[in-house]
Short mmCIF file of C-alpha atoms and ligand atoms in Angstrom, two decimals:
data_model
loop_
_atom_site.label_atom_id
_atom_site.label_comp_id
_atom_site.label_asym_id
_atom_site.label_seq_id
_atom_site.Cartn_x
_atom_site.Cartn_y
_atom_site.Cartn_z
CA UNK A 1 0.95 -12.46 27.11
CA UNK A 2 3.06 -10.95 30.28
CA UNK A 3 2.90 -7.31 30.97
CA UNK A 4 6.32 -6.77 29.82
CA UNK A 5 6.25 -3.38 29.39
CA UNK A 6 3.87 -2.69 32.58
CA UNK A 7 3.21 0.91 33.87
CA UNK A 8 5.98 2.12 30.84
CA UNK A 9 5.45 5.80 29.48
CA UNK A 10 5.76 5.14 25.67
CA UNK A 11 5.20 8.16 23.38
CA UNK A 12 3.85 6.64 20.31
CA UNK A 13 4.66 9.56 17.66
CA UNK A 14 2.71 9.06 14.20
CA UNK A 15 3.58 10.78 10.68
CA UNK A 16 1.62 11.13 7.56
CA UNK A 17 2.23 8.08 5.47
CA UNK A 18 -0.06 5.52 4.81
CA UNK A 19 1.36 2.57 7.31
CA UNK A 20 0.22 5.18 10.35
CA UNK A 21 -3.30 2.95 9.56
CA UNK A 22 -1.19 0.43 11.46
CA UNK A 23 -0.41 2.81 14.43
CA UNK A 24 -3.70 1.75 15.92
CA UNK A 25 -2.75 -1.71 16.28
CA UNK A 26 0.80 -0.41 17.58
CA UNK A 27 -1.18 1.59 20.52
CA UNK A 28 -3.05 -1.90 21.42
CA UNK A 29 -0.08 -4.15 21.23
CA UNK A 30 1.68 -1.66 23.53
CA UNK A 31 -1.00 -1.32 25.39
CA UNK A 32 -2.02 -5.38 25.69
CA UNK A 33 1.74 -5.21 26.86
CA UNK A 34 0.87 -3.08 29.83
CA UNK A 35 2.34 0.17 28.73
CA UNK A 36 0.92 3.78 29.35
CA UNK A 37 0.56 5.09 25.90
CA UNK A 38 -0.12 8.94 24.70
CA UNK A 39 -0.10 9.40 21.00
CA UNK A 40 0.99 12.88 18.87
CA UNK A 41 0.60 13.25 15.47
CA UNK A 42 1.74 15.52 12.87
CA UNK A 43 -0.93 17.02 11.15
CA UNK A 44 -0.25 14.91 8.05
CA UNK A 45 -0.85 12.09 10.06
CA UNK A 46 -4.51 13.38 10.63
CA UNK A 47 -4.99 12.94 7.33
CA UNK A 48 -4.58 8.90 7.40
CA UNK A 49 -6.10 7.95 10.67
CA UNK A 50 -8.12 10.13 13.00
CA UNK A 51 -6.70 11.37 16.04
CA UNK A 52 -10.13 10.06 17.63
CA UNK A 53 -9.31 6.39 17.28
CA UNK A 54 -6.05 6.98 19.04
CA UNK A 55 -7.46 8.78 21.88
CA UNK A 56 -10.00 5.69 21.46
CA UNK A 57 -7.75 3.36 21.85
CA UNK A 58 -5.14 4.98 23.77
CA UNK A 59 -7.15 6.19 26.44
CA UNK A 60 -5.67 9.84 26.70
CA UNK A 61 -6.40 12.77 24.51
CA UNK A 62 -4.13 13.35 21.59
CA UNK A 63 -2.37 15.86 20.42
CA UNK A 64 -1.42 17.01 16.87
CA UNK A 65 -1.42 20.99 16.94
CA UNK A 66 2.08 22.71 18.61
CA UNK A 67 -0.26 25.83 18.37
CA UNK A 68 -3.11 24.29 20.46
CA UNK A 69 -3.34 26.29 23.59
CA UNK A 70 -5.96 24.42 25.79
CA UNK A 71 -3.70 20.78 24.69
CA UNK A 72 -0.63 22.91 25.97
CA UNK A 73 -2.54 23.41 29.43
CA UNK A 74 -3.17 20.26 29.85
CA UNK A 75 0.06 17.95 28.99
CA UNK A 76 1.65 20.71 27.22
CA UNK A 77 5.13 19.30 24.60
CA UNK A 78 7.28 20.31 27.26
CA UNK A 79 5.26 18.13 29.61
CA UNK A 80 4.82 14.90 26.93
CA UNK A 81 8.77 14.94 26.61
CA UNK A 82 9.73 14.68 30.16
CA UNK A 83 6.81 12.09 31.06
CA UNK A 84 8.15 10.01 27.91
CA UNK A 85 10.57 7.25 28.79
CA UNK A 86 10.69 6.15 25.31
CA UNK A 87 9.70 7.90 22.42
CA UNK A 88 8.44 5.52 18.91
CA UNK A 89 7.74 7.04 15.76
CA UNK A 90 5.94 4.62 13.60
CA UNK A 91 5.76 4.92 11.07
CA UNK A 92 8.57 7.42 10.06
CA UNK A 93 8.19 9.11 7.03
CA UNK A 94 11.13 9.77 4.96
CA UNK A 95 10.06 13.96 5.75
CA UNK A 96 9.84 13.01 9.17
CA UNK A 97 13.33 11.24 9.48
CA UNK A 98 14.69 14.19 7.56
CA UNK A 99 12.90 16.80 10.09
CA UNK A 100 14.19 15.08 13.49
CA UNK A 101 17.63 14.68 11.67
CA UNK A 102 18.06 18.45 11.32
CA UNK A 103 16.27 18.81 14.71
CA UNK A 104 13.46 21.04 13.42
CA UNK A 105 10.82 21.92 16.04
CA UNK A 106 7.72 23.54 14.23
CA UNK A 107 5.48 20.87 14.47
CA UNK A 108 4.24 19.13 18.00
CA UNK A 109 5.57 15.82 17.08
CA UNK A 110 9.33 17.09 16.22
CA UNK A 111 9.19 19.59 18.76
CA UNK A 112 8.66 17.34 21.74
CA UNK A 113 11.26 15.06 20.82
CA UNK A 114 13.67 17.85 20.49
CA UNK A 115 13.15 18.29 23.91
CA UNK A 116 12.96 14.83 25.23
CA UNK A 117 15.75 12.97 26.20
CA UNK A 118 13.93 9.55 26.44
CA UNK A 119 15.57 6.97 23.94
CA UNK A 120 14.58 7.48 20.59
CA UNK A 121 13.46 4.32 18.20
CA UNK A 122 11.72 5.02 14.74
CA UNK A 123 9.87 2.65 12.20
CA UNK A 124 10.66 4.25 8.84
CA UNK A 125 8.13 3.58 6.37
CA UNK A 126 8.17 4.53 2.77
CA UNK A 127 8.25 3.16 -0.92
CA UNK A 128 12.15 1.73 -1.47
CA UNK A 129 13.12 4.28 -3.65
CA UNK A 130 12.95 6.48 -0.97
CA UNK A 131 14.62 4.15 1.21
CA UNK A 132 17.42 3.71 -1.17
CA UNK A 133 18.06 7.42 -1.59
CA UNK A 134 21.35 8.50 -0.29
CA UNK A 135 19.48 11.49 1.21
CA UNK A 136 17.53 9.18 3.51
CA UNK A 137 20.48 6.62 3.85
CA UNK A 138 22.66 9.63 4.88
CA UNK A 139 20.02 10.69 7.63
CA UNK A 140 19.47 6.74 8.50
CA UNK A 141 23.41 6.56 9.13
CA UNK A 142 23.33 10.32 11.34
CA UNK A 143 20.39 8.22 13.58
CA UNK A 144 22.46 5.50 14.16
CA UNK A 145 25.58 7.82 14.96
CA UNK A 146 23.07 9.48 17.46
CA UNK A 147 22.19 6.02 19.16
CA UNK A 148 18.77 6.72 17.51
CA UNK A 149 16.88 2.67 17.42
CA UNK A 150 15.83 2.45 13.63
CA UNK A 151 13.18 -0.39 13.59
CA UNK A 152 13.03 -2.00 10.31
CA UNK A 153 12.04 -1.19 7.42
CA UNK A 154 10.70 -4.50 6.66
CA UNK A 155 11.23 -5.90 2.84
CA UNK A 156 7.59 -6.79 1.29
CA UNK A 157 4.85 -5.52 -1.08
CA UNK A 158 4.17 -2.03 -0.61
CA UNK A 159 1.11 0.20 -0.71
CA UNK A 160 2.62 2.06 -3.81
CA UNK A 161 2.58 -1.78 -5.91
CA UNK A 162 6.18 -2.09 -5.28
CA UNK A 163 8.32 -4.74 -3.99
CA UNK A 164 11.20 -3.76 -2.18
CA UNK A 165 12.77 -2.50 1.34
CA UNK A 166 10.78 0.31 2.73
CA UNK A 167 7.73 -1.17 4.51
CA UNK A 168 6.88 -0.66 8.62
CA UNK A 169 7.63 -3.34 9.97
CA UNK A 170 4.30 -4.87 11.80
CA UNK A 171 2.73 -3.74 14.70
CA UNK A 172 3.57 -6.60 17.13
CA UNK A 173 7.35 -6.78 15.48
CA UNK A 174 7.82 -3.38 16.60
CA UNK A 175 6.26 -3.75 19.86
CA UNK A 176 8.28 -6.84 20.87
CA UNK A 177 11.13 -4.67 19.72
CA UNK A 178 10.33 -1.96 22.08
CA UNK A 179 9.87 -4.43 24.82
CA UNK A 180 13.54 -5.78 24.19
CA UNK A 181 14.71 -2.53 24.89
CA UNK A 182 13.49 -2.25 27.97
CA UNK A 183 15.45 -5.55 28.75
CA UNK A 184 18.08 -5.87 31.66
CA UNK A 185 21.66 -5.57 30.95
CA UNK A 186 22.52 -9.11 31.44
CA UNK A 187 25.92 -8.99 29.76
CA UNK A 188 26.89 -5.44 31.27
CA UNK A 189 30.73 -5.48 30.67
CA UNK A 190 31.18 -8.81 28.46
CA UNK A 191 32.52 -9.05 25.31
CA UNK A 192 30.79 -11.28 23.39
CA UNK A 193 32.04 -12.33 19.92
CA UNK A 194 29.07 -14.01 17.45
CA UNK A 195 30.22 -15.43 13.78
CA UNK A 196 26.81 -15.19 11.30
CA UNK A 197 25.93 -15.54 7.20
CA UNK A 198 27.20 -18.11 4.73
CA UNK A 199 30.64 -18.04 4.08
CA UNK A 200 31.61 -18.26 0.55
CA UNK A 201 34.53 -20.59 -1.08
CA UNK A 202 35.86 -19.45 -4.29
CA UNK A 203 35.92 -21.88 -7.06
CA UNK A 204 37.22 -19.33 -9.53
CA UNK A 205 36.80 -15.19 -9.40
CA UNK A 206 32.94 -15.53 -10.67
CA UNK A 207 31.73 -18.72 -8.83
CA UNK A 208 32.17 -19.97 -5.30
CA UNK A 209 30.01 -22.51 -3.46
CA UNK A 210 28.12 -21.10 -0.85
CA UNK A 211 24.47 -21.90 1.27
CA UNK A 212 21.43 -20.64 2.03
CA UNK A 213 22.26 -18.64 5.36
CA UNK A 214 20.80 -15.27 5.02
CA UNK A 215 22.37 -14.01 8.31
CA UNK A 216 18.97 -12.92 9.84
CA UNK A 217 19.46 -14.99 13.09
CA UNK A 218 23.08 -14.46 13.84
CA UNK A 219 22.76 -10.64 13.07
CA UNK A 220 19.90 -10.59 15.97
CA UNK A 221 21.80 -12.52 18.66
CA UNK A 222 24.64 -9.55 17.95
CA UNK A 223 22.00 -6.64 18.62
CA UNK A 224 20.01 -8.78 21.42
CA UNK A 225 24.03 -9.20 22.82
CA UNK A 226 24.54 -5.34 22.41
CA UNK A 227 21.71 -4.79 23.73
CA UNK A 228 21.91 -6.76 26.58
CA UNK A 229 25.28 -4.32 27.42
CA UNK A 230 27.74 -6.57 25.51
CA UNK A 231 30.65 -5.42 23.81
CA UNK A 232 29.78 -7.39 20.97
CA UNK A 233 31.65 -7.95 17.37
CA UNK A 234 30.10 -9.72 14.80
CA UNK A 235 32.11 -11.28 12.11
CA UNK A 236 30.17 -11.95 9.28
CA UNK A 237 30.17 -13.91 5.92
CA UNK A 238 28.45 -12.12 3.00
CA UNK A 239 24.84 -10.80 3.56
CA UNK A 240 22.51 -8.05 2.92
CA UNK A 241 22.43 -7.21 6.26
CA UNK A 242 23.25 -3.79 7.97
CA UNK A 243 25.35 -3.96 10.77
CA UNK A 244 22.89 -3.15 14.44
CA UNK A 245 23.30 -0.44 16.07
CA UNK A 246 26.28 -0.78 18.85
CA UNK A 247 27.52 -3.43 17.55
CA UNK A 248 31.38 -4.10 15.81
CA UNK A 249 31.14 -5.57 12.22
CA UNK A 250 34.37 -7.66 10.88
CA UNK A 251 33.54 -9.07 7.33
CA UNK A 252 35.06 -11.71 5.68
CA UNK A 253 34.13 -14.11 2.91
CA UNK A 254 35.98 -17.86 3.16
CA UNK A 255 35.59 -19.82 6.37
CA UNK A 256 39.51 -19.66 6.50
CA UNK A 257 39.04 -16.00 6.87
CA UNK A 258 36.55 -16.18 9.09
CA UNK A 259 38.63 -18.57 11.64
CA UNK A 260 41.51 -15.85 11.02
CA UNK A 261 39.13 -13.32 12.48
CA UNK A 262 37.39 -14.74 15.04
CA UNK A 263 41.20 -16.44 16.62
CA UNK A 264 41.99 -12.36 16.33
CA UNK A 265 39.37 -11.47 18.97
CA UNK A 266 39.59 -14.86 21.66
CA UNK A 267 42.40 -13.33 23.80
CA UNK A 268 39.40 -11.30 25.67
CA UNK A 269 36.18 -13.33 24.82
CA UNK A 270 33.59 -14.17 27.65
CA UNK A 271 31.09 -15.77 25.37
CA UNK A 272 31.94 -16.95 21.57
CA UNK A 273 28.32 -17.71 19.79
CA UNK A 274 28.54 -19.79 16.31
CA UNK A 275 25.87 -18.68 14.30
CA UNK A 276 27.30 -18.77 11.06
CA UNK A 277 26.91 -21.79 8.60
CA UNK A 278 30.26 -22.48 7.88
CA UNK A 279 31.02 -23.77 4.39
CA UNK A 280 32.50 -27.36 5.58
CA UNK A 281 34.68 -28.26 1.94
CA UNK A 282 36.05 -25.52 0.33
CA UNK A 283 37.75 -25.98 -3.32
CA UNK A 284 41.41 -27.17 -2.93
CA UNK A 285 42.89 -24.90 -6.08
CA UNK A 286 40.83 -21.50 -6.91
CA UNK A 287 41.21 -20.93 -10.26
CA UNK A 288 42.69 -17.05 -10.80
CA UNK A 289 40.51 -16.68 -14.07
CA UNK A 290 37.58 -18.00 -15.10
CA UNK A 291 36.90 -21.54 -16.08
CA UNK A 292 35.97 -22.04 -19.58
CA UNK A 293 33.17 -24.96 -19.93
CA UNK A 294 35.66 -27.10 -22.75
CA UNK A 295 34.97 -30.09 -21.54
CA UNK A 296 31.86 -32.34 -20.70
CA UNK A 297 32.92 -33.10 -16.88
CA UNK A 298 34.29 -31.07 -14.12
CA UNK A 299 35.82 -32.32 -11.30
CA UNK A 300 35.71 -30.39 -8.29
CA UNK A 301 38.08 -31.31 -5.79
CA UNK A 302 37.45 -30.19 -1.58
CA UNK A 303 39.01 -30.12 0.91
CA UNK A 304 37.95 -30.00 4.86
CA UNK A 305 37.83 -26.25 5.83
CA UNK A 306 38.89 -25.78 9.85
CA UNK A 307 36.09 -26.46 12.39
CA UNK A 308 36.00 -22.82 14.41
CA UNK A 309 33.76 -23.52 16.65
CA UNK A 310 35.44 -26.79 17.48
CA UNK A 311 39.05 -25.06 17.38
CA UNK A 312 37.38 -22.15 19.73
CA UNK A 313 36.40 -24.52 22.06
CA UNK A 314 39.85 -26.37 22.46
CA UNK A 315 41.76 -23.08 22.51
CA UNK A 316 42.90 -21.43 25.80
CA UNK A 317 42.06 -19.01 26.58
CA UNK A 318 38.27 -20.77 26.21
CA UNK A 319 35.41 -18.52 26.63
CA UNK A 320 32.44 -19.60 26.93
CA UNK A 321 31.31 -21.27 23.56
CA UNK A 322 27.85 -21.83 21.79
CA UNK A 323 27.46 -23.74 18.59
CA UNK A 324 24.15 -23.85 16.82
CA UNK A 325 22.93 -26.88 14.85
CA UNK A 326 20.40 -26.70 11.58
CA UNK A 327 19.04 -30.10 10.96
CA UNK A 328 16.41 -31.51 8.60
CA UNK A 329 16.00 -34.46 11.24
CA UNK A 330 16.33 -36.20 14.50
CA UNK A 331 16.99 -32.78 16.11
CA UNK A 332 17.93 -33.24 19.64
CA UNK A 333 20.22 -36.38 18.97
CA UNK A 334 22.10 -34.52 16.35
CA UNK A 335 22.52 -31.24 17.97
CA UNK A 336 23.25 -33.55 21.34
CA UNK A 337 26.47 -35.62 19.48
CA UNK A 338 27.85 -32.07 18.62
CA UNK A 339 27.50 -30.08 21.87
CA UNK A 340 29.75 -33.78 23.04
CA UNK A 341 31.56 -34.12 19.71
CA UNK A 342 33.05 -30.19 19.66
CA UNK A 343 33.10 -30.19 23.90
CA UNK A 344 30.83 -26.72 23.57
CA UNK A 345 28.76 -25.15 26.71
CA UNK A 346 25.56 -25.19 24.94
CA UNK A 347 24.17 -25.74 21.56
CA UNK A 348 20.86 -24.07 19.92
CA UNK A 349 19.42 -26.48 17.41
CA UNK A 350 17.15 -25.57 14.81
CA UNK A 351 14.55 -27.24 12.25
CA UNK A 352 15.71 -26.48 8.68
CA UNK A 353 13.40 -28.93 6.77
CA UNK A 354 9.70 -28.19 5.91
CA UNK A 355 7.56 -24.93 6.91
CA UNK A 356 9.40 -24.35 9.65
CA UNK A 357 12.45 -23.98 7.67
CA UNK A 358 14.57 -21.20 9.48
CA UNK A 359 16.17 -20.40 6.09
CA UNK A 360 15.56 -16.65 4.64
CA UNK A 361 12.58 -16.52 7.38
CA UNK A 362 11.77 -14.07 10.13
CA UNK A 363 10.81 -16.74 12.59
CA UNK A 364 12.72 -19.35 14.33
CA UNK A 365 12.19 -21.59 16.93
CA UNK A 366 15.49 -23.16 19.30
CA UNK A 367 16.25 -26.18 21.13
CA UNK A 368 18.58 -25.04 24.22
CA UNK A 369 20.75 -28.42 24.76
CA UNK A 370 23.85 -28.06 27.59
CA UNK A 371 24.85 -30.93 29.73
CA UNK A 372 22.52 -30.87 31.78
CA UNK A 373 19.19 -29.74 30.62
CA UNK A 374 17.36 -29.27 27.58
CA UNK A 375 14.97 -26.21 27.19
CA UNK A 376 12.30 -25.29 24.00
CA UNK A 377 12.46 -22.04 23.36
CA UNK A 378 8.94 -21.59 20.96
CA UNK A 379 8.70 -20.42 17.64
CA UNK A 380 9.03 -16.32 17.78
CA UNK A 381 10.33 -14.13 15.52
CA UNK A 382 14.50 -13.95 15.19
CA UNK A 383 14.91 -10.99 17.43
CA UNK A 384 12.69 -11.98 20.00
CA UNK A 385 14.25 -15.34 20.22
CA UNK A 386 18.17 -14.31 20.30
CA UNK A 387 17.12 -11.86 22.82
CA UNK A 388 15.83 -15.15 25.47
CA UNK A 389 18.60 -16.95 23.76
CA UNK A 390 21.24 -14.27 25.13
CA UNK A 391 18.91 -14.69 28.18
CA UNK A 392 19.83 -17.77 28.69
CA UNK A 393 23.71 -17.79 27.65
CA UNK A 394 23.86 -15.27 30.13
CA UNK A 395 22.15 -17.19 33.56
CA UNK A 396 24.47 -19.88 32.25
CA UNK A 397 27.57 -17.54 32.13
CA UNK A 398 27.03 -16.21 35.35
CA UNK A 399 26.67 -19.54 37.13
CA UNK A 400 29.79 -20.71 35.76
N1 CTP B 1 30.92 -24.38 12.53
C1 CTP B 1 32.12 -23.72 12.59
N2 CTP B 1 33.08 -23.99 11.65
C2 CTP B 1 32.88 -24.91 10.70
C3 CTP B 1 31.64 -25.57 10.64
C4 CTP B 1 30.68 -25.27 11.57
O1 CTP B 1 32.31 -22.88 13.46
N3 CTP B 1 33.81 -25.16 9.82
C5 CTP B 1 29.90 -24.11 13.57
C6 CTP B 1 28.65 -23.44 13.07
O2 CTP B 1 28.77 -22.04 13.16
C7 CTP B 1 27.60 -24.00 14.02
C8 CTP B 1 28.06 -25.42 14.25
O3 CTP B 1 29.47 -25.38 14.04
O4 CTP B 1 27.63 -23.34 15.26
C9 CTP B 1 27.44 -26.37 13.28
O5 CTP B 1 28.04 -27.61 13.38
P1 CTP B 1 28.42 -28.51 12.12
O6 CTP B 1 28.82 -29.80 12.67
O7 CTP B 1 29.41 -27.94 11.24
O8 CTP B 1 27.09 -28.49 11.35
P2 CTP B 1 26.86 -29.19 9.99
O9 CTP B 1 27.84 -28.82 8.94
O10 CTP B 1 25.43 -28.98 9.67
O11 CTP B 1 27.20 -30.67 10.46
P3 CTP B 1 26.86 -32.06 9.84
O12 CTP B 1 27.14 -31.96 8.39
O13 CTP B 1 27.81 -32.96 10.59
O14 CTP B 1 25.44 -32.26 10.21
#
């Protein structure tokens, strides 16, 4: 693995829930990535996982006590919050999220990011009722006003026998997550427009036809974009998705409305990226109420919906335009006949049949194809991936 994060002060800040049993193997990923890691914990923390197998693991003594006066004379609060250049509470308890939201300083942990002004990310982690409180959505939405990086939550089984959103997301998620963030600002200054999600085609005002796109994968090229110093807009189909942080949400439901939206934004493109799946038929006449089943057929009639990518691509001004390609088989060839077919820059195919289905997963793996080259970019999980894939677009874009 390269030292991505080599010689990086990370804070790794630990609450009392029961994912900070995890926060060990956060300290060694970080640490396997080359960073400097000190750990503080809140004394509830204590309670899950000792502060002697993070000063194990971490190397450095660790603090939990704002009232401990031989810690303060060593790397006193004051001290841990100005050596910090990024702070990561994982996991974040829904009392902890509350506490940094109101800024509360009377324990170590709160108090030294009060005082730091090192980016901010946390992991929340708690059961989904919780999660789904407007309380915590309320302080979720203040964090991202305050350019705070929530991680996750993950969706899963949880420690309380629920199923649900609420989980920490896992340890090496959340440390490839921090090393994104320490990523260059490729796309300083470019405004990067990305379409993502299924789009869905009204049959009548209960049933449309629709696909299996859950959004995951366009929704991370927008943040790796953003993150990358983009001005980036997403325009999105229907998903359960919340918009990332930085980034300018346009939703829309037919692929008529999407092609409305994106044309809206092409005047300034740099870089248009087609991640949506695109119904390609929609229904020619929507019912306005409800079809009644009073007969033993239906016929369905469709009709071609516009190509946007394609259209995009032909349109001046042209920015530079990616199309992506899910196919069950004969990958390159396929995804090779469209970068030609809809005269596109480059084109990331993906594997949709089998195990390494990129439907509804976390992972994905890409097949860069431009005109001249073809590069394999490995399985990874969907943020790590979009953020080399925006890597890429980016040397590409430059080189024009
Ligand atoms: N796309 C688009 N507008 C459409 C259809 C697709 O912008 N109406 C974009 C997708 O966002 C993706 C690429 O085109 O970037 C996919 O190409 P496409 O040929 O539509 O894929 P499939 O429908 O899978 O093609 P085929 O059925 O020919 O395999």
């Amino acid at each position: 693995m390269a030292n991505t994060l080599t010689g990086k002060h990370i804070l790794l800040g630990i609450s009392g829930g029961i994912a900070a049993y995890k926060s060990a193997v956060l300290c060694r990923e970080l640490i396997k990535r080359g960073a400097d890691v000190r750990v503080v914990m809140t004394p509830s923390a204590t309670r899950f996982i000792t502060p002697l197998t993070l000063q194990a693991l971490s190397g450095h003594p660790v603090q939990h006590d704002l009232f401990d006066a031989e810690a303060e004379h060593g790397m006193g609060h004051i001290d841990l919050a100005r050596w910090a250049e990024l702070i990561l509470v994982a996991p974040a308890t829904a009392q902890a999220i509350t506490r940094l939201v109101h800024g509360q300083a009377d324990d170590l942990l709160c108090a030294t990011v009060l005082a730091s002004s090192a980016p901010l990310c946390v992991a929340p982690a708690m059961n989904r009722g919780m999660w789904d409180n407007p309380a915590t959505r309320d302080n979720i939405a203040v964090l991202h006003e305050r350019q705070v990086h929530v991680l996750g939550p993950a969706e899963g089984d949880q420690a309380c026998g629920e199923h649900g959103p609420g989980r920490m997301l896992e340890p090496e998620q959340l440390a490839e997550q921090v090393e994104l963030l320490f990523a260059d600002a490729v796309l300083q200054g470019v405004k990067v427009v990305v379409t993502a999600g299924p789009t869905w085609e009204a049959i009548d005002p209960v049933r449309g036809l629709s696909n299996r796109s859950s959004g995951k994968m366009g929704y991370a090229v927008a943040q790796a974009a953003s993150r990358a110093g983009a001005d980036c807009i997403l325009i999105s189909g229907p998903t359960r998705l919340t918009c990332p942080q930085g980034v300018t949400r346009i939703n829309v439901s037919s692929a008529r409305d999407m092609a409305e939206a994106v044309q809206a934004e092409m005047n300034d493109c740099d870089i248009f990226i087609a991640v949506a799946a695109v119904a390609d038929y929609r229904p020619v006449t929507p019912q306005d109420e409800k079809i009644k089943k009073d007969s033993e057929y239906l016929n369905l009639e469709l009709v071609r919906n516009p190509d946007i990518l394609a259209s995009v691509a032909s349109g001046e001004p042209r920015p530079y335009t990616v199309g992506f390609a899910a196919e069950t088989r004969n990958l390159e060839t396929y995804a090779r006949q469209k970068l030609v077919s809809k005269q596109i820059d480059l084109i990331a195919a993906n594997p949709v049949a089998g195990e390494n289905s990129a439907f509804d997963s976390d992972d994905n793996e890409l097949l860069l194809i431009d005109k001249a080259s073809t590069l394999q970019l490995p399985r990874a999980s969907k943020p790590v991936l979009a953020h080399q894939l925006i890597k890429e677009i980016a040397k590409r874009y430059g080189s024009r």
